[in-house]
XYZ file of C-alpha atoms in Angstrom:
622
model
C 8.355 -145.141 152.260
C 10.537 -148.149 153.041
C 9.077 -151.572 153.747
C 10.069 -151.457 157.412
C 8.386 -148.109 158.004
C 5.287 -149.258 156.142
C 4.983 -152.274 158.439
C 5.255 -150.061 161.536
C 2.489 -147.824 160.255
C 0.331 -150.887 159.597
C 0.891 -152.327 163.073
C -0.019 -149.067 164.763
C -3.079 -148.673 162.541
C -4.278 -152.075 163.676
C -3.693 -151.204 167.315
C -4.086 -147.418 167.713
C -5.744 -146.805 171.088
C -7.929 -149.906 170.959
C -7.298 -153.287 172.578
C -9.292 -156.116 170.976
C -9.769 -159.863 171.133
C -11.696 -161.865 168.544
C -12.008 -165.285 166.971
C -10.976 -168.203 169.174
C -8.145 -166.336 170.914
C -6.524 -163.575 168.845
C -5.406 -160.592 170.928
C -4.641 -157.210 169.401
C -2.899 -155.055 172.062
C -3.036 -151.279 172.298
C 0.371 -151.222 170.627
C 2.543 -153.970 169.205
C 1.949 -157.147 167.230
C -1.161 -159.327 167.443
C -0.819 -162.833 168.896
C -2.868 -165.916 169.745
C -3.888 -167.640 173.001
C -5.819 -170.955 173.072
C -7.376 -171.201 176.557
C -10.636 -171.595 178.471
C -9.085 -169.851 181.494
C -10.107 -166.384 182.741
C -7.696 -163.593 181.774
C -7.376 -159.890 182.479
C -7.713 -158.279 179.051
C -6.849 -154.793 180.294
C -6.396 -153.137 183.660
C -5.312 -149.661 184.716
C -5.851 -146.939 187.289
C -6.511 -143.243 186.686
C -7.491 -140.564 189.207
C -7.679 -143.291 191.858
C -10.366 -145.035 189.793
C -9.839 -148.687 188.864
C -10.731 -149.977 185.388
C -10.451 -153.552 184.139
C -11.929 -156.043 181.686
C -11.745 -159.782 182.445
C -12.576 -162.376 179.769
C -13.128 -166.117 179.555
C -13.681 -168.324 176.501
C -15.684 -171.514 176.323
C -14.786 -174.708 174.533
C -16.509 -173.369 171.414
C -13.826 -170.686 171.129
C -16.281 -167.862 171.805
C -16.220 -165.559 174.812
C -18.731 -166.836 177.349
C -18.057 -164.407 180.196
C -16.830 -160.823 180.374
C -16.626 -158.748 183.545
C -16.200 -154.992 183.228
C -15.168 -153.149 186.379
C -15.375 -149.359 186.357
C -14.257 -147.836 189.643
C -15.366 -150.902 191.654
C -18.735 -151.185 189.888
C -18.984 -154.468 187.959
C -20.986 -155.101 184.794
C -21.459 -158.667 183.606
C -21.576 -158.838 179.823
C -24.538 -160.879 178.665
C -25.812 -160.378 175.121
C -26.341 -157.938 172.296
C -24.028 -155.354 170.790
C -23.716 -152.774 173.539
C -21.411 -149.965 174.580
C -20.646 -149.365 178.259
C -18.857 -146.119 179.001
C -17.556 -143.928 181.785
C -15.123 -141.109 181.061
C -13.377 -141.790 177.702
C -13.217 -145.543 178.456
C -15.529 -147.727 176.377
C -16.099 -151.429 175.868
C -17.813 -152.801 172.756
C -18.775 -156.374 171.959
C -20.763 -158.414 169.461
C -23.005 -161.261 170.543
C -23.666 -164.384 168.439
C -25.292 -167.732 169.151
C -23.234 -169.461 171.828
C -21.250 -166.450 173.044
C -19.366 -163.349 171.919
C -17.022 -163.407 168.938
C -15.371 -160.007 169.270
C -14.685 -157.541 172.059
C -12.715 -154.331 172.189
C -11.777 -151.646 174.706
C -10.841 -148.079 173.979
C -9.140 -145.673 176.357
C -8.087 -142.097 175.812
C -7.093 -141.704 179.466
C -3.710 -140.480 180.597
C -2.759 -143.796 182.162
C -0.620 -146.884 181.759
C -2.727 -149.272 179.656
C -2.096 -152.997 179.391
C -3.933 -155.237 176.945
C -3.873 -158.819 178.233
C -0.174 -158.374 179.062
C 2.233 -155.414 178.865
C 3.035 -153.812 175.508
C 6.221 -154.804 173.659
C 7.366 -153.010 170.520
C 10.222 -155.331 169.572
C 8.688 -158.448 168.032
C 11.575 -160.722 169.031
C 11.411 -159.446 172.603
C 7.664 -159.984 172.631
C 7.692 -163.523 171.303
C 10.397 -164.522 173.761
C 8.271 -163.427 176.693
C 4.833 -164.415 175.383
C 4.366 -167.444 177.647
C 5.488 -165.486 180.701
C 3.115 -162.629 179.906
C 0.178 -164.979 179.339
C 0.921 -166.714 182.633
C 0.977 -163.397 184.528
C -2.379 -162.314 183.092
C -4.162 -165.609 183.759
C -6.509 -165.638 186.749
C -6.388 -168.582 189.148
C -8.623 -171.491 188.125
C -7.451 -175.102 188.507
C -10.168 -176.445 186.176
C -9.077 -174.593 183.021
C -6.267 -175.211 180.534
C -4.060 -173.090 178.276
C -2.736 -174.980 175.242
C -0.007 -174.214 172.745
C -1.248 -173.720 169.165
C -1.217 -176.805 166.914
C 0.828 -176.313 163.748
C -1.447 -177.490 160.966
C -2.113 -176.202 157.477
C -5.498 -174.872 156.414
C -6.341 -174.457 152.729
C -8.716 -171.500 153.334
C -6.002 -169.589 155.199
C -3.482 -170.459 152.480
C -5.733 -169.232 149.668
C -6.684 -166.060 151.541
C -3.138 -164.980 152.374
C -1.816 -165.746 148.907
C -3.895 -162.753 147.856
C -2.883 -160.366 150.679
C 0.880 -160.099 150.072
C 0.617 -156.706 148.439
C -1.272 -155.406 151.459
C 0.480 -157.071 154.393
C 3.920 -157.444 152.731
C 6.476 -158.846 155.204
C 3.787 -159.193 157.884
C 1.781 -161.587 155.712
C 3.324 -164.749 157.199
C 2.598 -163.582 160.757
C -1.115 -163.146 160.083
C -1.172 -166.361 158.094
C 0.055 -168.143 161.234
C -2.589 -166.403 163.354
C -5.209 -167.623 160.856
C -4.115 -171.264 161.244
C -3.988 -170.974 165.051
C -7.421 -169.364 165.183
C -9.234 -171.771 162.852
C -7.817 -175.097 164.073
C -10.574 -177.137 165.684
C -13.227 -174.601 164.624
C -13.223 -175.232 160.871
C -17.032 -175.323 160.767
C -17.601 -172.344 163.095
C -18.133 -169.213 161.042
C -18.639 -167.254 164.304
C -14.998 -167.985 165.179
C -13.051 -167.523 161.954
C -15.117 -164.918 160.078
C -14.259 -162.027 162.466
C -10.550 -162.661 161.762
C -10.890 -162.540 157.973
C -13.086 -159.468 158.227
C -10.528 -157.701 160.456
C -7.716 -158.265 157.940
C -9.917 -157.261 155.007
C -11.090 -154.066 156.696
C -7.564 -153.068 157.676
C -6.191 -153.716 154.183
C -9.163 -151.795 152.772
C -8.436 -152.826 149.180
C -11.372 -153.248 146.834
C -9.816 -156.371 145.268
C -9.752 -158.132 148.640
C -13.276 -157.002 149.476
C -14.516 -158.608 146.244
C -13.231 -162.112 146.957
C -12.812 -162.715 150.676
C -16.432 -163.493 151.583
C -16.826 -165.893 148.657
C -13.553 -167.630 149.490
C -14.201 -167.998 153.213
C -17.994 -168.499 152.915
C -18.522 -165.696 155.430
C -21.861 -164.176 154.565
C -22.534 -160.469 154.720
C -24.181 -159.663 158.081
C -27.918 -159.061 158.140
C -29.966 -157.028 160.590
C -33.249 -157.926 162.285
C -36.520 -156.100 161.775
C -36.358 -152.636 160.242
C -32.629 -152.180 160.889
C -30.149 -151.747 158.040
C -26.561 -153.048 157.988
C -23.716 -150.541 157.786
C -20.073 -151.551 157.473
C -18.847 -148.370 159.147
C -21.483 -146.860 161.374
C -21.880 -145.361 164.849
C -21.643 -147.552 167.950
C -24.442 -145.440 169.487
C -27.528 -145.384 167.264
C -30.378 -142.904 167.819
C -33.261 -144.368 169.825
C -36.442 -143.193 171.521
C -34.587 -143.030 174.842
C -31.582 -141.263 173.338
C -32.366 -139.672 169.949
C -29.127 -137.662 169.934
C -26.294 -139.894 171.238
C -23.475 -138.040 172.963
C -20.688 -137.342 170.445
C -17.848 -137.561 173.004
C -16.807 -140.920 171.581
C -18.320 -142.497 168.480
C -16.295 -145.472 167.306
C -17.163 -146.415 163.725
C -17.910 -150.107 163.611
C -20.109 -152.714 161.973
C -23.570 -151.884 163.096
C -27.295 -151.961 162.411
C -28.981 -148.581 162.028
C -32.437 -147.232 161.312
C -33.399 -145.691 157.989
C -32.943 -141.967 157.672
C -35.282 -139.762 159.748
C -36.243 -142.649 162.048
C -35.037 -143.831 165.456
C -34.886 -147.252 167.103
C -37.992 -147.950 169.196
C -36.310 -149.433 172.270
C -39.561 -149.176 174.250
C -41.251 -151.931 172.228
C -40.608 -155.625 171.591
C -38.797 -156.370 168.346
C -36.435 -154.316 166.192
C -38.543 -151.519 164.779
C -37.770 -147.986 163.644
C -40.295 -145.168 163.953
C -40.340 -141.373 163.594
C -39.100 -139.698 166.760
C -42.431 -137.910 167.125
C -44.148 -141.308 167.563
C -41.978 -142.482 170.467
C -43.575 -143.431 173.764
C -42.208 -142.379 177.159
C -41.086 -144.484 180.127
C -41.577 -143.764 183.802
C -41.207 -146.149 186.746
C -41.333 -149.173 184.434
C -44.582 -148.060 182.765
C -44.955 -146.983 179.145
C -46.963 -143.887 178.173
C -48.075 -143.210 174.611
C -47.444 -139.962 172.789
C -49.740 -137.321 174.313
C -50.481 -139.252 177.519
C -50.249 -137.422 180.862
C -48.976 -138.554 184.252
C -49.566 -136.454 187.352
C -48.295 -136.238 190.915
C -48.775 -133.870 193.821
C -45.958 -131.689 192.540
C -46.407 -131.539 188.760
C -48.019 -132.984 185.647
C -46.021 -134.311 182.676
C -47.060 -134.939 179.058
C -45.322 -137.436 176.760
C -44.170 -135.685 173.588
C -42.098 -137.609 171.071
C -40.414 -139.824 173.657
C -39.637 -136.942 176.011
C -41.517 -135.707 179.061
C -42.680 -132.113 179.117
C -43.452 -131.247 182.727
C -45.069 -128.306 184.454
C -43.140 -126.328 187.027
C -42.414 -128.296 190.200
C -44.939 -127.101 192.776
C -43.292 -128.927 195.679
C -40.434 -127.396 197.584
C -37.295 -129.262 196.573
C -34.696 -130.456 199.038
C -31.095 -131.512 199.138
C -30.984 -134.794 201.053
C -27.811 -136.203 202.676
C -28.324 -139.595 204.266
C -24.856 -140.805 205.205
C -22.897 -141.269 201.973
C -26.006 -140.926 199.787
C -26.711 -137.458 198.371
C -29.609 -136.026 196.357
C -28.940 -132.503 195.082
C -31.453 -129.645 195.015
C -32.099 -130.434 191.350
C -32.554 -134.163 191.976
C -29.200 -135.645 190.931
C -28.281 -138.660 193.083
C -24.779 -139.939 193.839
C -22.587 -141.550 196.498
C -19.741 -139.824 198.333
C -16.335 -141.497 197.772
C -14.571 -140.895 201.111
C -15.300 -140.285 204.797
C -14.324 -136.621 204.989
C -15.351 -133.210 206.281
C -17.421 -131.759 203.394
C -19.134 -128.494 202.508
C -22.726 -129.652 202.093
C -23.962 -126.255 200.917
C -22.874 -122.644 201.160
C -24.269 -119.256 200.202
C -23.314 -115.603 200.574
C -23.639 -115.567 204.389
C -24.103 -119.176 205.476
C -22.370 -122.536 205.229
C -23.394 -126.071 206.243
C -20.684 -128.715 206.687
C -20.926 -132.425 207.437
C -18.339 -134.729 208.987
C -18.245 -138.534 208.874
C -17.463 -140.894 211.711
C -14.045 -142.516 211.552
C -15.768 -145.881 212.010
C -18.880 -146.856 210.125
C -20.524 -144.873 207.337
C -22.758 -142.470 209.256
C -22.368 -138.747 209.830
C -20.670 -137.712 213.081
C -21.924 -134.126 213.117
C -23.399 -131.237 211.141
C -22.096 -127.691 211.621
C -24.094 -124.651 210.503
C -22.416 -121.248 210.155
C -24.859 -118.315 209.972
C -22.897 -115.076 209.726
C -21.014 -115.226 213.052
C -23.276 -117.819 214.686
C -22.311 -121.503 214.881
C -24.722 -124.393 215.541
C -23.424 -127.940 216.049
C -25.657 -131.014 215.721
C -24.195 -134.283 217.081
C -24.775 -137.038 219.654
C -28.544 -136.338 219.556
C -27.863 -132.786 220.752
C -28.002 -129.244 219.390
C -25.280 -126.961 220.738
C -25.056 -123.186 220.319
C -22.115 -121.274 221.810
C -21.348 -124.186 224.112
C -24.918 -124.426 225.428
C -27.319 -127.248 224.609
C -30.659 -126.268 223.065
C -33.401 -128.368 224.638
C -36.657 -127.189 222.977
C -37.158 -123.816 221.270
C -34.317 -121.329 220.785
C -34.062 -118.074 218.857
C -30.969 -116.072 217.893
C -30.421 -113.075 215.626
C -30.276 -115.362 212.609
C -32.129 -118.592 213.440
C -35.088 -120.274 215.138
C -34.533 -123.866 216.297
C -37.401 -126.250 217.134
C -37.227 -129.776 218.549
C -40.104 -131.537 216.789
C -39.438 -134.871 218.488
C -36.678 -136.638 220.357
C -35.096 -137.366 216.971
C -35.878 -134.406 214.746
C -34.974 -130.702 214.648
C -36.331 -127.931 212.403
C -34.272 -124.757 211.751
C -35.456 -121.535 210.091
C -32.983 -118.750 209.364
C -33.032 -115.111 208.287
C -30.276 -115.936 205.744
C -32.654 -117.542 203.268
C -31.844 -121.154 204.163
C -34.080 -123.586 206.082
C -33.349 -127.193 206.963
C -34.279 -130.201 209.052
C -31.929 -132.614 210.811
C -32.667 -136.122 211.989
C -30.325 -136.842 214.889
C -31.072 -140.539 215.499
C -30.743 -143.419 214.816
C -28.224 -141.694 212.553
C -27.745 -138.090 211.445
C -29.497 -137.158 208.202
C -29.749 -133.696 206.675
C -32.618 -132.209 204.637
C -31.957 -128.714 203.241
C -34.827 -126.840 201.611
C -34.110 -124.993 198.388
C -32.745 -121.548 199.340
C -35.040 -118.600 198.763
C -32.650 -116.654 196.553
C -29.092 -116.284 195.232
C -29.231 -119.627 193.378
C -26.286 -118.560 191.241
C -24.148 -118.237 194.397
C -25.108 -121.573 196.019
C -22.324 -124.171 195.959
C -21.293 -127.456 197.560
C -22.345 -131.102 197.527
C -25.995 -130.074 197.096
C -25.409 -128.261 193.798
C -26.716 -124.842 192.852
C -30.528 -125.220 192.673
C -31.017 -123.863 189.151
C -33.275 -126.723 187.909
C -30.459 -127.981 185.649
C -28.826 -131.288 186.621
C -26.074 -131.008 183.998
C -24.063 -128.565 186.120
C -24.740 -130.132 189.538
C -21.183 -131.506 189.643
C -19.602 -128.034 189.637
C -16.383 -128.379 191.609
C -14.920 -125.846 194.011
C -12.707 -124.630 191.156
C -15.755 -123.841 188.999
C -15.085 -126.729 186.594
C -18.024 -129.048 185.843
C -16.845 -132.605 186.543
C -18.296 -135.611 184.709
C -18.324 -137.937 187.721
C -19.138 -137.709 191.420
C -15.724 -138.571 192.865
C -13.629 -135.556 191.745
C -16.602 -133.245 192.292
C -17.229 -134.407 195.863
C -13.559 -134.417 196.843
C -13.228 -130.822 195.632
C -15.671 -129.888 198.427
C -13.817 -131.804 201.139
C -11.992 -129.774 203.769
C -9.442 -132.459 204.566
C -9.816 -134.646 207.647
C -10.639 -137.779 205.627
C -10.702 -141.216 207.263
C -10.617 -143.687 204.390
C -12.714 -144.658 201.389
C -16.414 -145.464 201.364
C -16.796 -149.014 199.946
C -18.887 -149.272 196.789
C -19.256 -153.052 196.946
C -20.022 -155.612 199.619
C -17.267 -156.608 202.022
C -19.362 -159.289 203.736
C -21.013 -162.078 201.696
C -23.532 -162.935 204.413
C -24.609 -159.284 204.654
C -24.827 -159.118 200.869
C -27.193 -162.099 200.634
C -29.353 -160.662 203.416
C -29.426 -157.251 201.718
C -30.528 -158.556 198.317
C -33.311 -160.563 199.913
C -34.682 -157.917 202.296
C -34.238 -154.761 200.177
C -36.225 -156.431 197.370
C -39.405 -155.376 199.214
C -38.911 -151.964 197.559
C -39.325 -153.528 194.097
C -42.366 -155.715 194.728
C -45.006 -154.647 192.151
C -47.909 -155.296 194.541
C -46.054 -154.684 197.817
C -46.418 -151.961 200.420
C -44.197 -149.515 198.494
C -45.870 -150.116 195.103
C -48.168 -147.064 195.324
C -45.079 -144.849 195.122
C -43.491 -146.603 192.119
C -45.191 -144.364 189.517
C -43.779 -141.304 191.299
C -40.270 -142.362 192.369
C -38.271 -145.201 190.732
C -36.797 -147.591 193.295
C -33.452 -148.419 191.614
C -31.340 -145.825 193.453
C -32.943 -146.566 196.820
C -32.630 -150.333 196.318
C -28.898 -150.024 195.556
C -28.422 -147.669 198.511
C -30.299 -150.075 200.793
C -27.953 -152.914 199.795
C -24.823 -150.798 200.286
C -25.989 -149.723 203.740
C -26.432 -153.296 204.896
C -23.280 -154.606 203.203
C -20.920 -152.302 205.066
C -22.916 -151.327 208.111
C -21.461 -150.896 211.564
C -24.979 -151.393 212.931
C -27.182 -154.463 213.006
C -28.358 -155.601 209.587
C -31.992 -155.072 210.562
C -31.359 -151.479 211.651
C -29.447 -150.733 208.449
C -32.337 -152.207 206.438
C -34.862 -150.041 208.257
C -32.807 -146.903 207.596
C -32.659 -147.815 203.912
C -36.399 -148.436 203.646
C -37.119 -145.222 205.551
C -35.125 -143.297 202.946
C -37.568 -144.321 200.196
C -40.605 -143.841 202.435
C -39.534 -140.268 203.262
C -38.947 -139.440 199.593
C -42.449 -140.691 198.794
C -43.960 -138.740 201.685
C -42.363 -135.579 200.291
C -44.517 -136.046 197.167
C -47.637 -136.679 199.197
C -47.546 -140.478 198.806
C -47.935 -141.938 202.311
C -46.741 -145.544 202.406
C -48.696 -146.481 205.515
C -47.468 -148.596 208.395
C -44.476 -150.024 206.558
C -42.440 -150.168 209.780
C -44.715 -152.719 211.401
C -44.944 -154.781 208.208
C -41.135 -154.941 207.898
C -40.286 -155.381 211.565
C -38.824 -151.877 211.843
C -41.085 -150.519 214.586
C -38.454 -151.118 217.272
C -36.084 -148.605 215.639
C -38.251 -145.534 216.190
C -39.317 -144.280 219.579
C -42.027 -141.959 218.329
C -44.741 -142.439 215.764
C -44.076 -139.220 213.931
C -40.339 -138.883 214.342
C -39.525 -139.783 210.731
C -41.997 -137.408 209.019
C -40.300 -134.942 206.693
C -42.070 -131.783 205.557
C -41.343 -128.112 204.849
C -43.158 -126.617 207.823
C -43.712 -123.274 206.171
C -46.041 -125.037 203.697
C -48.136 -126.919 206.263
C -51.271 -128.447 204.770
C -52.990 -131.186 206.739
C -56.164 -132.472 208.302
C -56.728 -134.686 211.307
C -56.775 -137.655 208.909
C -53.230 -136.828 207.799
C -51.697 -138.612 210.775
C -48.073 -137.853 210.126
C -48.390 -134.101 209.668
C -51.134 -133.689 212.236
C -49.054 -135.554 214.764
C -46.152 -133.209 214.103
C -48.409 -130.208 214.531
C -49.468 -131.505 217.929
C -45.792 -131.788 218.862
C -45.465 -128.062 218.213
C -47.975 -127.440 220.984
C -45.383 -128.729 223.443
C -43.151 -125.773 222.558
C -43.355 -122.731 224.826
C -46.298 -120.412 224.052
C -44.056 -117.582 222.889
C -42.133 -119.875 220.588
C -45.362 -121.364 219.242
C -46.840 -117.921 218.507
C -43.643 -116.856 216.763
C -43.677 -120.078 214.743
C -47.270 -119.526 213.575
C -46.451 -115.925 212.699
C -43.458 -117.073 210.697
C -45.340 -119.825 208.906
C -48.534 -118.030 208.016
């Protein structure tokens, strides 16, 4: 192999499909030659778009040369990098970093996506071309900040760099002088900061991978071999994901070998306890709603009991009737998977052998405009606080060949069908849909609600039959066209955002009105949904807040946990005209007493239905 070809192989082996930055400003692009940037300005390290999803990593160094801020944006969801050695992933896009005192001394991104990837500037293969445009490329990647500065490297010799690269000529050959220059640029001003210059020497040593270099470089540079805290053991080439109590078998879809700390053989990292300890998997505790349960402990709810066994919950069969819930853009499948719809479209909510339920969004705002239910040849339309069948409005009770429709209040409608599907619809203040698990044909149920087979791993089965790994392509596969723009995933109004964070926090309060439901339903999803509702609402902020809080209250009520008069305590009483209008229950499993106000109140509403309809309802229920 000629020298020139050997150098090309070496450059690509350094880059491959990974973009990295380390030391005080060394950048290793996806492809091409490494270079150096001395700056405390924010820069875009990498940015690309794939399948209409946006991905980017923004970095900023402090005056100590270490990274002090990293923002990772994955399809408009931002993660702020703080500390530790963590991997954040979505699709085959990962970000890894290593935290030290004072900041982060190395960060890398990996992408195996079919996209145009840039690593802190476009890729250039011709070194002369690259160096001639370096300043222009750095300028284009720098984010606007008048307080920061980007400085040219200072040409100054360093005896450690000189000694190190005198011994690497056989490895780096003609590229030796280039990396020698990077060494001087990187170390200048940080001669006493091992956190800055040690990652550079280690990178060169690991890429050369010659035993002679590995014998001398730590002694020469005074870079000590890394140590691990607690029970963890250092590995030079180990997995980025290490087995833990929460995840004893890390997903193998992408396992970058890197410097890491691992547990001894046959043990896992106890991430449920303080400190860095490794224990047998069988000794792991379990987590639920922020509470830790020891091995063998039991937690119970109205619907099931669960026993902690080696860090995993073993639960009895769910005794409660499950539902698919669609509250605007927020969806919970029959099997309990929760996600957010990406666009305002006409969607297939759920379909079976002889029925189909579709939902359509308003062009303005983020609420549903109407729900259409197809039962064999019958069509029911729910919109504008009305139920319409064959052009005629249904006022109270109505029965057809395939359905019975009941107005339970001025806001709520119950529908039973002969097709094996039953559902409830809230028509105001905004349309919300609650579909009970179908009686049969689970293998033929499709749509946004999933298939109701008690397995969440295949809930994102697209119309084509392919199981998608994210909500966006799955949901769009069930759209029927007629889309009216994207659904924002972040706040578009700062004032609304501040209000949302303050008011929605009532869901989290450990001793607040919603606390009794925390052991049964975690609040994270509902808290995030509450904020998104308020951020981009077309309604008043207070009304959007009340809809968000009601979502959690209804989920709790479905498990038999009644929150109490939360509306009065949060100022939401004005947004409901009837005391019982927001109660959600499968009416064919009615169990109540006069003390159960919500359900008993609904039962009394049934008495307002015509006597024939009421008799038929009782016959159907019991």
